[in-house]
Amino acid sequence: MTAVIPDPRTHVAATGTGALPAAGPWRIRADPRLAPVADAVRALLAPHLGERLLPDEAPPAHGYAITLSLDATDVPLGRTIGVAPDGGAEPADEAYGLTVGADGISCRSRTAQGVLRAATTAAQLLVTTPSDAMLDAQELSDAPRYAWRGLMIDPARCFVTPDEVRHVIDLAALYKLNVLHLHLTDNEGWRIELPSNPSLTGHQDAAGERLFYTADEYRELQAYAAQRHVTIVPEIDLPGHCAALRTALPELPPAPAPDGLTGRFPFVPPLDLTDADTHAAVAAVLADVCALTEGPFVHIGGDEAVGITDECFTASVRELRNLVREFGKRPVAWQESSRAGVGPEDIAQFWVDVPMMELPDTAEELADRPELVATGLTMGVVGALKAFFAPSDQDVERVLAGGGRLLLSPQSHLYLDRRYAPEVTPADQADDAARLGFPHYRPRSVEHTASWDPTSHGIPDEQVAGVEATLFGETLRGLDDLTTLLLPRLGSVAEVAWSGRAPEWSEYRTRIAQHARLWRERGLAHFAAQDIPWR
């Protein structure tokens, strides 16, 4: 058994060849057409192999080769479903074959994407095998189930520097994820420089640190991700979650509020895109974002627009979609956007319904949830939350009826800003476990995250866009916090997104246990959950 994640569909021992020393040394040998892939593979391996990764000019006879080739021999055909994040009419062919033989490791596919996926499998084989051990001769092959395999991070609430984003991109690539969704705007901050309105990013913290991505940095991040076959999807969250935009443009009027709501709850008034000045300001923002974005998708938000009438919400979401399409991109939005109507070209990100919120029904149930009591939650607030989110119970049906696609991000399992359960928390990380994660979610084990079955929602294959985990940043203070919530849970997300099925826990936990070394060598903090037998 290997410790590769996602677990390859086919894995057999090879006969007639000997084992290889994991220590190498190793060199990259690539088809000239795969030079960008070779550069990416070298960069991904460097933190782990160090001097055991030979330079290109090393004599060919030295070391063992990791060979990258465009070769269809013995490479399986898989049925990949969902939306191609690179904008292709059909999902990319990412199927690959890998052989560990007498001279090294052969990584092959019909496409550059598939070769990179094979090479990340090779990287995991090398990193999870002790350097003083032998790598057995073997044959592996695999192909993905879902075309869109994503991770969302939240620089709006906890800024992540460009170098830190690169760490996340590398991690995504190593686990065969191919989308990084950046939640760039929210009430707490606006994190992308736009030529149309420099005041959006005119704020710095007390230390004078710049807390946004310049246009050039955003372009560079996209290029870095693209070399690793990861597509960046920016999110400009509207018409709600707009306090940062309102700070820059305080003259914009509030959207009309439902009868009886004005003044009852504290919220930032959403934007009204039927207002001419608001429409012009938002159009300029989206024109800039679309022009700066190399990928085909721009996320327009559409969630939790508290304090807007249904009529204004519908008009505003429709206009946000229209603007993104006018500027040459395809809109993605949270599931609430379905209430503005859905067509076959629409992608709605499914994240919540009332049952998965696990809110108490009685005062006694609330008293048994200390994580909720500690936040000051009352049954009155619980009732208000249930009423506000009640329409979410029909959002999936709306999307299916309209012929749209659903990007699966259920809060119950794929919201990684969830606290770890006390029963899996090691004593030396108890403070982190208490601090990190949204306090209204029930704390859960790593096994819980790994138990998610994407078919459990009953969504037809032809209407699934893909799978995406999210990690919102309200409780984060930096990259270490982000990766502590992300790792080890990202592994099972990557596995189910690639294979389409939940891993068998007793087997999976022994594989993920061997990945702590990979994270340590990359300088990434992780949570040493006690339901995993770490090595």
XYZ file of C-alpha atoms in Angstrom:
535
model
C 0.000 0.000 0.000
C 1.208 3.518 -0.806
C 0.408 6.666 1.141
C -0.660 8.556 -1.997
C -3.634 10.929 -1.680
C -5.878 10.691 -3.662
C -5.504 6.914 -3.641
C -4.894 5.734 -7.230
C -7.682 3.663 -8.745
C -5.222 1.028 -10.013
C -2.125 0.001 -8.093
C -0.229 -3.207 -8.734
C 3.226 -4.448 -7.876
C 5.551 -4.660 -10.870
C 7.566 -7.822 -11.484
C 10.998 -8.301 -12.934
C 12.503 -5.043 -11.672
C 14.152 -4.173 -8.400
C 13.320 -1.539 -5.851
C 14.811 1.958 -5.938
C 16.439 3.866 -3.077
C 14.057 6.667 -2.101
C 17.094 8.841 -1.352
C 17.911 8.966 -5.063
C 19.489 11.246 -6.100
C 16.778 12.256 -8.583
C 16.689 14.280 -11.769
C 13.832 15.493 -13.961
C 13.780 14.334 -17.560
C 10.986 15.730 -19.729
C 9.634 15.880 -23.250
C 10.545 19.401 -24.508
C 6.828 20.132 -24.870
C 6.524 19.659 -21.109
C 9.191 22.172 -20.071
C 6.716 24.272 -17.983
C 5.517 21.117 -16.229
C 9.103 20.094 -15.537
C 9.790 23.500 -13.972
C 6.705 23.142 -11.773
C 7.647 19.623 -10.702
C 11.174 20.704 -9.824
C 9.799 23.557 -7.705
C 7.324 21.257 -5.938
C 10.030 18.694 -5.141
C 12.750 21.127 -4.050
C 11.580 21.599 -0.410
C 11.654 17.824 0.059
C 14.645 16.564 -1.886
C 17.054 19.463 -1.482
C 20.467 18.421 -2.830
C 19.036 15.023 -3.727
C 17.322 16.784 -6.646
C 20.027 17.094 -9.280
C 20.296 20.154 -11.528
C 19.399 19.884 -15.203
C 23.067 19.991 -16.182
C 23.959 16.920 -14.113
C 25.390 14.062 -16.228
C 22.584 11.783 -17.485
C 24.184 8.744 -15.872
C 23.874 10.242 -12.401
C 20.895 9.403 -10.215
C 17.442 8.131 -11.071
C 15.093 9.855 -13.471
C 11.578 11.169 -12.965
C 10.523 11.046 -16.607
C 7.650 13.195 -17.870
C 6.142 12.202 -21.200
C 3.082 12.664 -23.365
C 2.268 9.007 -23.804
C -1.120 7.283 -23.885
C 0.275 3.809 -23.220
C -1.709 2.100 -20.468
C -3.292 5.385 -19.379
C -6.935 4.811 -18.373
C -9.940 6.691 -19.629
C -12.078 8.026 -16.793
C -15.564 9.547 -16.776
C -14.996 13.075 -15.518
C -18.078 15.152 -14.757
C -18.548 18.832 -14.044
C -17.402 22.206 -15.326
C -13.909 22.633 -16.728
C -12.287 25.372 -14.593
C -9.976 26.323 -17.444
C -12.970 27.186 -19.613
C -12.795 24.216 -21.943
C -16.023 22.926 -23.437
C -15.192 19.519 -21.958
C -13.175 18.659 -18.837
C -9.462 18.276 -19.419
C -8.085 14.765 -19.749
C -6.133 14.420 -16.503
C -5.846 10.625 -16.557
C -2.334 9.392 -15.905
C -0.126 6.355 -15.615
C 2.952 5.979 -13.412
C 5.605 3.280 -13.262
C 8.316 2.814 -10.669
C 10.970 0.755 -12.463
C 14.641 -0.058 -12.425
C 15.774 3.334 -13.753
C 13.329 5.630 -11.997
C 9.745 6.843 -12.159
C 7.845 7.288 -15.420
C 4.960 9.810 -15.409
C 2.804 9.809 -18.522
C -0.476 11.141 -19.812
C -2.124 12.360 -22.964
C -2.029 15.953 -21.655
C 0.239 18.281 -19.721
C -2.390 18.428 -16.955
C -2.317 14.662 -16.615
C 1.486 14.553 -16.564
C 1.539 17.039 -13.689
C -1.013 14.929 -11.772
C 1.218 11.888 -12.277
C 4.249 13.856 -11.103
C 2.505 14.918 -7.888
C 1.804 11.235 -7.256
C 5.538 10.599 -7.713
C 6.315 13.440 -5.324
C 4.071 11.943 -2.646
C 5.654 8.520 -3.118
C 9.085 10.010 -2.522
C 8.122 12.238 0.405
C 6.153 9.587 2.305
C 8.849 6.929 1.862
C 11.678 7.298 4.421
C 14.874 8.405 2.700
C 16.709 5.331 4.019
C 14.050 2.977 2.586
C 13.426 1.461 -0.827
C 10.676 2.407 -3.246
C 9.027 -0.758 -4.535
C 8.545 -1.372 -8.245
C 4.887 -0.682 -9.023
C 2.327 0.465 -11.580
C -0.284 3.130 -10.792
C -2.993 4.691 -12.901
C -5.909 6.996 -12.215
C -8.341 9.584 -13.580
C -10.507 12.168 -11.808
C -14.243 11.983 -11.171
C -14.891 15.725 -10.847
C -13.526 18.349 -13.224
C -13.706 21.226 -10.694
C -11.782 20.415 -7.513
C -11.433 23.572 -5.513
C -10.408 25.305 -2.312
C -11.611 28.735 -1.213
C -9.549 30.904 1.142
C -10.538 34.251 2.623
C -7.935 37.036 2.378
C -10.732 39.583 2.907
C -10.928 38.720 6.622
C -7.387 37.470 7.186
C -4.979 38.769 4.595
C -2.687 36.148 3.094
C 0.437 37.568 1.479
C 1.320 36.686 -2.123
C 4.095 34.362 -0.941
C 1.656 32.661 1.421
C -0.863 32.241 -1.390
C 1.885 30.499 -3.354
C 2.268 28.030 -0.481
C -1.459 27.304 -0.718
C -1.281 26.917 -4.507
C 1.562 24.412 -4.145
C -0.424 22.478 -1.548
C -3.465 22.416 -3.821
C -1.386 21.162 -6.742
C 0.268 18.434 -4.658
C -3.199 17.081 -3.805
C -4.540 17.437 -7.372
C -6.882 20.325 -6.667
C -7.223 22.622 -9.666
C -9.118 25.717 -8.449
C -8.135 28.343 -5.882
C -11.127 30.568 -5.125
C -10.054 33.852 -3.518
C -12.720 35.586 -1.394
C -11.229 39.015 -2.079
C -13.883 41.342 -0.672
C -16.138 41.448 2.353
C -17.179 43.786 5.145
C -13.704 43.479 6.692
C -11.582 44.395 3.696
C -11.017 44.849 -0.051
C -7.916 42.975 -1.154
C -7.406 43.670 -4.867
C -6.121 46.870 -6.425
C -8.404 48.221 -9.152
C -7.539 51.083 -11.528
C -11.118 52.397 -11.464
C -11.109 53.102 -7.724
C -7.786 53.307 -5.827
C -9.669 54.269 -2.648
C -10.907 50.678 -2.303
C -7.413 49.653 -1.215
C -6.373 52.908 0.387
C -6.233 51.519 3.916
C -3.218 50.074 5.751
C -2.909 48.588 9.191
C -1.196 50.355 12.059
C 2.173 48.842 11.185
C 1.989 50.239 7.684
C 1.703 46.813 6.090
C -0.022 46.700 2.699
C -3.063 44.457 2.943
C -4.042 43.949 -0.676
C -2.756 42.473 -3.906
C -1.509 44.930 -6.488
C -2.641 44.317 -10.039
C 0.824 42.994 -10.876
C 0.833 40.648 -7.866
C -2.572 39.300 -8.866
C -1.303 38.634 -12.398
C 1.804 36.922 -11.008
C -0.267 34.702 -8.722
C -2.403 33.641 -11.664
C 0.675 32.786 -13.722
C 2.179 30.827 -10.826
C -1.058 28.885 -10.383
C -1.478 28.263 -14.109
C 1.959 26.632 -14.321
C 0.655 24.150 -11.741
C -2.640 23.789 -13.655
C -4.581 25.590 -10.941
C -7.142 28.224 -11.991
C -7.684 31.253 -9.763
C -11.315 32.353 -9.388
C -11.710 35.802 -7.778
C -14.778 36.635 -5.707
C -16.235 40.134 -5.419
C -19.009 39.508 -2.898
C -22.116 41.586 -3.706
C -24.789 42.921 -3.183
C -24.350 42.143 0.542
C -21.061 41.856 2.462
C -20.220 45.284 1.053
C -18.985 47.402 3.996
C -15.500 47.781 2.520
C -16.950 49.107 -0.735
C -19.291 51.415 1.172
C -16.321 52.816 3.112
C -14.733 53.823 -0.201
C -18.025 55.012 -1.717
C -20.151 56.230 1.220
C -22.511 58.156 -1.031
C -24.132 55.019 -2.482
C -27.710 54.624 -1.233
C -28.865 51.550 0.689
C -30.973 48.949 -1.006
C -34.666 49.051 -0.081
C -35.286 46.962 3.043
C -38.223 44.620 3.673
C -41.089 46.039 5.716
C -40.352 46.042 9.442
C -36.669 45.182 9.148
C -35.129 48.658 9.149
C -33.426 49.311 12.459
C -34.225 45.919 13.973
C -30.891 44.200 13.332
C -27.365 45.520 12.857
C -26.294 44.935 9.259
C -24.539 46.752 6.448
C -27.200 47.785 3.904
C -26.747 45.811 0.658
C -26.197 47.550 -2.650
C -29.042 48.381 -5.019
C -27.954 47.836 -8.598
C -31.142 49.440 -9.902
C -29.672 52.738 -8.665
C -27.736 54.401 -11.489
C -24.731 55.525 -9.418
C -24.416 52.130 -7.716
C -24.679 50.368 -11.058
C -21.932 52.541 -12.548
C -19.597 51.970 -9.593
C -20.113 48.203 -9.578
C -19.768 47.995 -13.355
C -16.390 49.734 -13.141
C -15.264 47.324 -10.421
C -16.302 44.228 -12.356
C -14.820 45.548 -15.593
C -11.445 45.857 -13.862
C -11.662 42.463 -12.147
C -12.644 40.719 -15.378
C -9.859 42.461 -17.295
C -7.268 41.429 -14.694
C -8.453 37.813 -14.507
C -6.911 35.286 -16.892
C -9.292 32.461 -16.035
C -12.847 32.213 -17.361
C -14.760 32.623 -14.077
C -15.551 35.485 -11.698
C -17.523 34.825 -8.510
C -20.124 37.508 -7.710
C -21.114 36.376 -4.193
C -24.865 36.752 -3.744
C -24.988 35.267 -0.230
C -26.516 36.546 3.008
C -27.835 39.831 1.622
C -29.527 40.781 4.895
C -31.829 43.787 4.598
C -32.802 43.826 0.917
C -36.212 43.224 -0.620
C -36.686 40.139 -2.757
C -37.371 42.339 -5.781
C -34.176 44.355 -5.387
C -32.104 41.240 -4.685
C -33.401 39.592 -7.858
C -32.672 42.650 -9.976
C -29.227 43.137 -8.455
C -28.090 39.520 -8.892
C -29.329 39.431 -12.480
C -27.413 42.603 -13.259
C -24.236 41.265 -11.596
C -24.451 38.196 -13.829
C -25.112 40.330 -16.894
C -22.124 42.570 -16.196
C -19.701 39.663 -15.741
C -20.893 38.124 -19.001
C -20.680 41.488 -20.764
C -17.025 41.705 -19.659
C -16.223 38.276 -21.105
C -16.335 36.016 -18.044
C -18.714 33.409 -16.683
C -20.340 34.201 -13.319
C -20.371 31.874 -10.315
C -22.451 32.731 -7.232
C -23.520 31.286 -3.906
C -26.727 29.260 -3.881
C -28.923 32.208 -2.806
C -28.465 33.557 -6.340
C -30.899 30.861 -7.492
C -33.723 33.034 -6.108
C -33.039 35.478 -8.942
C -33.729 32.719 -11.477
C -31.459 30.058 -12.937
C -30.539 29.084 -16.473
C -28.367 26.335 -17.938
C -25.269 28.582 -17.919
C -25.530 29.426 -14.236
C -23.325 27.872 -11.525
C -24.575 28.077 -7.938
C -22.332 27.119 -5.026
C -24.342 24.933 -2.633
C -23.299 25.544 0.952
C -26.224 25.396 3.372
C -29.701 24.303 4.324
C -31.355 24.636 7.705
C -30.873 20.984 8.785
C -27.108 21.040 8.209
C -26.825 24.145 10.407
C -27.601 21.863 13.376
C -29.313 24.637 15.323
C -31.084 23.665 18.565
C -34.874 23.345 18.636
C -35.327 23.850 22.389
C -33.710 25.706 25.258
C -32.564 22.376 26.643
C -30.776 21.532 23.397
C -29.144 24.961 23.403
C -27.916 24.400 26.962
C -26.235 21.184 25.799
C -24.208 23.113 23.178
C -21.551 25.017 25.160
C -19.942 26.325 21.968
C -23.225 28.139 21.180
C -23.935 29.299 24.729
C -20.453 30.855 24.890
C -21.311 33.110 21.917
C -24.382 34.499 23.682
C -26.797 32.784 21.305
C -30.410 32.792 22.510
C -33.442 30.894 21.274
C -34.728 34.179 19.876
C -31.638 34.545 17.726
C -31.848 30.861 16.762
C -35.411 31.449 15.546
C -34.314 34.457 13.515
C -31.485 32.456 11.939
C -33.819 29.616 10.999
C -36.291 32.038 9.463
C -33.598 33.876 7.496
C -32.083 30.660 6.123
C -35.396 28.863 5.516
C -35.420 29.678 1.759
C -32.078 27.855 1.433
C -33.941 24.557 1.793
C -35.328 25.062 -1.725
C -32.248 26.523 -3.433
C -30.987 23.196 -4.787
C -34.428 22.445 -6.240
C -34.448 25.851 -7.941
C -31.080 25.198 -9.569
C -32.071 21.732 -10.731
C -35.394 22.958 -12.118
C -33.669 25.768 -14.022
C -31.068 23.455 -15.559
C -28.126 25.076 -13.789
C -25.084 23.461 -12.180
C -24.233 23.054 -8.500
C -20.759 23.420 -7.059
C -20.820 21.231 -3.943
C -19.523 22.952 -0.785
C -21.830 21.720 1.992
C -21.234 23.441 5.294
C -21.743 20.131 7.090
C -18.454 18.681 5.821
C -16.566 21.020 3.463
C -16.540 24.203 5.538
C -13.092 23.807 7.040
C -13.484 26.818 9.327
C -15.039 24.331 11.754
C -13.519 23.671 15.149
C -11.895 20.337 15.846
C -13.760 18.140 18.318
C -12.392 18.044 21.881
C -12.058 14.250 21.758
C -9.468 14.457 18.943
C -7.588 17.487 20.299
C -4.051 16.938 21.642
C -3.315 18.763 24.880
C -0.641 20.989 23.356
C -3.102 22.300 20.736
C -6.090 22.797 23.012
C -5.777 26.589 22.890
C -5.735 26.581 19.080
C -8.698 24.210 18.978
C -10.699 26.555 21.212
C -9.752 29.671 19.253
C -9.891 28.569 15.634
C -13.110 27.958 13.752
C -16.557 29.504 13.522
C -18.164 29.115 16.960
C -21.694 28.382 15.700
C -20.625 25.158 13.972
C -20.596 21.936 15.947
C -16.960 20.824 16.493
C -16.151 17.673 14.539
C -13.444 15.062 14.120
C -11.257 14.600 11.057
C -13.142 11.369 10.425
C -16.368 13.368 10.100
C -14.942 15.480 7.274
C -13.661 12.343 5.547
C -17.093 10.698 5.697
C -18.757 13.012 3.167
C -20.400 11.288 0.201
C -20.970 13.697 -2.712
C -23.804 11.536 -4.051
C -25.758 11.870 -0.798
C -27.424 15.076 -2.007
C -29.162 13.316 -4.884
C -27.899 15.739 -7.544
C -27.758 14.278 -11.071
C -24.242 13.965 -12.455
C -25.003 16.247 -15.367
C -25.851 19.088 -12.962
C -22.799 18.825 -10.716
C -20.200 21.507 -11.462
C -17.653 20.035 -9.072
C -16.489 20.053 -5.445
C -14.972 22.902 -3.431
C -13.948 23.182 0.215
C -14.061 26.588 1.892
C -12.083 28.152 4.710
C -13.403 31.520 5.845
C -11.047 33.637 7.902
C -12.961 35.267 10.762
C -10.891 33.542 13.465
C -7.525 33.417 11.666
C -4.440 35.485 12.443
C -2.102 34.233 9.730
C -0.953 31.373 7.555
C -0.238 29.030 10.479
C -3.856 29.323 11.601
C -5.079 28.772 8.059
C -3.081 25.600 7.552
C -3.931 24.322 11.040
C -7.599 24.308 10.041
C -6.770 23.049 6.558
C -4.484 20.164 7.492
C -5.141 17.268 7.807
C -8.722 17.777 6.533
C -7.700 18.883 3.050
C -6.498 15.366 2.257
C -9.928 13.737 2.410
C -11.490 16.646 0.502
C -8.944 16.145 -2.272
C -9.565 12.403 -2.275
C -13.343 12.637 -2.590
C -13.111 15.421 -5.184
C -10.801 13.280 -7.306
C -12.350 9.847 -6.790
C -15.994 10.778 -6.207
C -16.292 8.686 -3.064
C -15.457 8.937 0.610
C -12.328 7.031 1.626
C -12.563 4.013 3.890
C -11.539 5.590 7.182
C -9.500 2.818 8.803
C -7.316 2.619 5.689
C -7.259 6.322 4.868
C -6.135 7.399 8.344
C -2.923 5.383 7.951
C -2.171 7.138 4.654
C -2.808 10.686 5.846
C -0.682 9.950 8.926
C 2.380 9.779 6.676
C 1.765 13.235 5.213
C 2.829 15.160 8.310
C 6.370 14.918 6.996
C 5.334 16.586 3.738
C 3.745 19.484 5.637
C 6.690 19.885 8.003
C 9.175 19.991 5.148
C 7.094 22.746 3.549
C 6.965 24.691 6.820
C 3.187 24.301 7.165
C 1.505 24.034 10.558
C -1.053 21.247 10.978
C -3.417 19.898 13.605
C -2.203 16.622 15.137
C -5.712 15.189 15.551
C -5.808 12.151 17.802
C -8.018 10.132 15.457
C -4.970 9.749 13.174
C -1.971 7.490 14.023
C 0.749 10.016 13.180
C 4.195 8.849 12.126
